[in-house]
């Protein structure tokens, strides 16, 4: 840059001498952008006008080296991000003609939901049209069907697995129409799922879970899983998760055969299970209307949410937007879309379907499919809402004389697989699938060698189960307590341990003082009224997040303090997210007692200040105040 | 109504012919790469575990000395020849790629070999006198410096190797057969220099035919003006060119003590560092003929090495178990302390890249350090049979380290313990580079106690098994240091404010400055 400038001024010969605002320099500026190195060659060059983030977490790090390392990392992240965006835009566009599908109404009078599969098949090409088909597995007229059917697509979308309730298991390459295996297990099959690739699948049968290979041979019987209703496979963690009649959520590592975690949900039989594809957190829907979020390392739910007034019949998490959007359906007929960051505020959107939905399912690009009655409706939850009216469906399809029970979007295709009592239907849903796949992650066109390679790499990169967390971005972040509150550099000793306030090193402290420094023992005078605070934010009462901060939960002491302690304890023991008649009554009673106490205290204070009750002029409006209080009491 | 469904053609995604690579499709959208961070962390964890699993640093031993090896000196110009000197006065030259003996000079001196020095200069060689083009200088406590023909040239090495392979015949003393006929000739020094006092150390000028010796003073000698062994007359002149003393005045107080080590700076060739038994570290300039700068340390230094990349920087191996790096422009304070040894450090050497250090210690370990990252050593090498390590050296390619120890063996180590030797395919090299990058990203480079790494990575990378004796000594050292610290704190607490300030460790070791 500097060279360009000097040669420019030398060539001009005007001798205009270093004026930065001269028109010649402006000319230089205009040229410079075109003579710059291509961005692809500037990997190490600093980005123009980009500075490391001035977040508090970085600037408060006392260690100079660490701080500069982190800020350099932050800069290189920014740089890599901008390069990746450009590469993605200009370099990695898919082949021509492989753009995402779409369905767009062209007039006021057109409704996309009115299109039938036949019309769509007529409008699209032959290759795409062949993906819409119907399998009649009802056994013909007078025959006995083996349904209802559940279906699952393999991670790359090539293989389809069908599981009939009456024991019919079939897997095939659905695009090539090639059958891999078809077996009859002669007992109830409640659910089936693929494992890490299409060489194994698991089926939840009458009593246990079985694993079959691609040829249909039984490989394992998982006898730890009893009476399983739903299966889910976390493919980056190699965890097979099951939940069923007993309400036990079990995590089974399929690479080592170890049972990783078994959680008792204590909420009864459960047949709604979904995984967050971006965080591997499991979402369970329960009979009492709550949705709970589970990770293997927490014995209680990471979060529980009272989502519906009826039993929860379907849960799904969108793979878009960092896995924030969750949809639930309840047997009372409601369908709700939640923002997982703001669950306490209630659903982002909710509407009532004409019949209660059996299942909800998100597609790769965020379309939401719901199965209700004999219908499947697909919604675009991102479509702008003009009014408070419920969003019209994006598409809808009817299955006469059969009720759809399972929905599965095919990855990387505009296809929705619907399993119902009379068989299986493959629907074309334009705009559902991701048009560009990444061969490094998943490849629908992979051969045998690539599949094997991917399997080995997947096993090498297997993520440990205890790294599953509600917020997956904790990894690689600067720990806040290490930079701020904990121990500043001056106070920490050479071994990095905290010091007491008078500067005594950690090593020479007593046990109690050490515990206090580590936050394991209570500081004096810290018995705050936590439970009162907890009661007050009743707005978020239907969301309960167990605190996981540095001060661990202290054991509750039985302290006789004032009246109604037993009621408080009752409420505490009772889960905050379970709403029943008894606890609501107790809550109301407590609230009343608190108000009365407050009132009495205020009156006392007023008396102490010398302004008696009679100081206030009696007003005609007092009658309303009394009435208001009375109403609250009721 | 606009209707368009995604359709894929096999032409775009299937390989063009059988055996052709499958076309790759990429999508950098983060939604297509779930758990990218977690998977990368797992890969980094695997990389660091693999590094520890494949950490097999020992390459081989050069066996044959019948006494402890006190000097190991690499030939700077050839890069694959090393000279070793033992306690019984034997000098050996070794060929490193084959780990075989080139030449042995038994009883080169009547005493322990104090120092060896391979001249970087090329000497005239002809078949008539039967001499090679390299020269080796040695000194001992027998008050002589001797010059030897340091080897057959490269053609003859190859011949030797062929010979070796053919019959594999070696004499009982380890010399290869073809050397036998000139054995007598080779075990006689070419030139000799005499002095009244014992020589402690030798060092060769970077380019001129001059070498320096350390005894009670530092003396410079002309390489061509020694006494020839053939001419029996001992009266031929072999006096020193120059004698460097503190302050140029003769008969100063520093004469009473001796100088243990002297080292020429190879980039600033007129500069010398001398380590005295009076705990002094002095810098001499041959142009002024005296010392230019000097400090006194709290304990004496056993060895010194100049950084080949930064001419103003040298590192001392100190008796107080630490290594100190100094910049000659400011000797009031060390620029870096390397502390991990649990006994006196006997030798130190810089890698040719100037990025790494190796040190040998009386605690029977060899430690490797990254320059500028003090505090903890990068790696520690030990074997159950290795005794006190008195000398260390780097090979010219900076990939290997040599250590000579009391047990009479010279050991060859890899400088990166888990490096794979031999031919490496591009794929393997790429994978190794990726692993390195992962370790750098997730392992942290900060010197903070936690290491700045994520999760277990730092702990696994740092984990080293050391012999029980060293483990015990480390514990003891830690206790003693803590006690010192506590004592200092208590003292400060009971003295007047500001009277006794804590002194930085980099200055504490320096007792005084001469100027």
PDB file of N, CA and C in Angstrom, chain B residues 49 55 105 210 214 216 237 284 334 342 347 363 388 390 446 453 462:
ATOM      1  N   UNK B  49      -3.328 -37.300  23.265  1.00  0.00           N
ATOM      2  CA  UNK B  49      -3.133 -38.650  23.809  1.00  0.00           C
ATOM      3  C   UNK B  49      -2.201 -39.453  22.911  1.00  0.00           C
ATOM      4  N   UNK B  55       5.345 -41.286  22.365  1.00  0.00           N
ATOM      5  CA  UNK B  55       6.543 -40.602  22.846  1.00  0.00           C
ATOM      6  C   UNK B  55       7.611 -41.634  23.179  1.00  0.00           C
ATOM      7  N   UNK B 105      40.899 -42.479  19.580  1.00  0.00           N
ATOM      8  CA  UNK B 105      42.245 -42.071  19.987  1.00  0.00           C
ATOM      9  C   UNK B 105      42.377 -42.403  21.461  1.00  0.00           C
ATOM     10  N   UNK B 210      41.983 -19.314  14.937  1.00  0.00           N
ATOM     11  CA  UNK B 210      42.327 -18.910  16.305  1.00  0.00           C
ATOM     12  C   UNK B 210      41.452 -19.720  17.247  1.00  0.00           C
ATOM     13  N   UNK B 214      40.761 -21.751  28.269  1.00  0.00           N
ATOM     14  CA  UNK B 214      40.496 -21.209  29.601  1.00  0.00           C
ATOM     15  C   UNK B 214      41.329 -21.965  30.603  1.00  0.00           C
ATOM     16  N   UNK B 216      43.785 -20.273  34.113  1.00  0.00           N
ATOM     17  CA  UNK B 216      43.662 -19.176  35.076  1.00  0.00           C
ATOM     18  C   UNK B 216      43.270 -17.887  34.369  1.00  0.00           C
ATOM     19  N   UNK B 237      58.463 -21.861  19.218  1.00  0.00           N
ATOM     20  CA  UNK B 237      57.586 -20.918  19.915  1.00  0.00           C
ATOM     21  C   UNK B 237      56.135 -21.342  19.818  1.00  0.00           C
ATOM     22  N   UNK B 284      34.260 -10.993  27.223  1.00  0.00           N
ATOM     23  CA  UNK B 284      35.545 -10.470  26.762  1.00  0.00           C
ATOM     24  C   UNK B 284      35.428 -10.106  25.296  1.00  0.00           C
ATOM     25  N   UNK B 334      18.325 -11.417  34.563  1.00  0.00           N
ATOM     26  CA  UNK B 334      18.179 -12.469  33.554  1.00  0.00           C
ATOM     27  C   UNK B 334      16.889 -12.229  32.781  1.00  0.00           C
ATOM     28  N   UNK B 342      16.362 -30.846  39.382  1.00  0.00           N
ATOM     29  CA  UNK B 342      16.421 -30.938  40.838  1.00  0.00           C
ATOM     30  C   UNK B 342      17.856 -31.099  41.332  1.00  0.00           C
ATOM     31  N   UNK B 347      25.234 -28.958  31.762  1.00  0.00           N
ATOM     32  CA  UNK B 347      25.523 -28.501  30.401  1.00  0.00           C
ATOM     33  C   UNK B 347      24.258 -27.957  29.761  1.00  0.00           C
ATOM     34  N   UNK B 363      21.174 -34.558  38.092  1.00  0.00           N
ATOM     35  CA  UNK B 363      20.077 -35.404  38.582  1.00  0.00           C
ATOM     36  C   UNK B 363      19.761 -36.553  37.621  1.00  0.00           C
ATOM     37  N   UNK B 388      24.810 -39.408  35.818  1.00  0.00           N
ATOM     38  CA  UNK B 388      24.916 -37.944  35.739  1.00  0.00           C
ATOM     39  C   UNK B 388      25.231 -37.501  34.313  1.00  0.00           C
ATOM     40  N   UNK B 390      26.795 -35.015  31.805  1.00  0.00           N
ATOM     41  CA  UNK B 390      27.768 -33.931  31.860  1.00  0.00           C
ATOM     42  C   UNK B 390      27.832 -33.111  30.588  1.00  0.00           C
ATOM     43  N   UNK B 446      -0.406 -20.439  27.070  1.00  0.00           N
ATOM     44  CA  UNK B 446      -0.130 -19.486  28.141  1.00  0.00           C
ATOM     45  C   UNK B 446       0.653 -20.163  29.256  1.00  0.00           C
ATOM     46  N   UNK B 453      -5.244 -24.287  28.629  1.00  0.00           N
ATOM     47  CA  UNK B 453      -5.870 -25.281  27.767  1.00  0.00           C
ATOM     48  C   UNK B 453      -7.285 -25.578  28.192  1.00  0.00           C
ATOM     49  N   UNK B 462       1.132 -32.424  29.727  1.00  0.00           N
ATOM     50  CA  UNK B 462       2.218 -32.143  30.662  1.00  0.00           C
ATOM     51  C   UNK B 462       2.680 -33.367  31.429  1.00  0.00           C
TER      52      UNK B 462
END
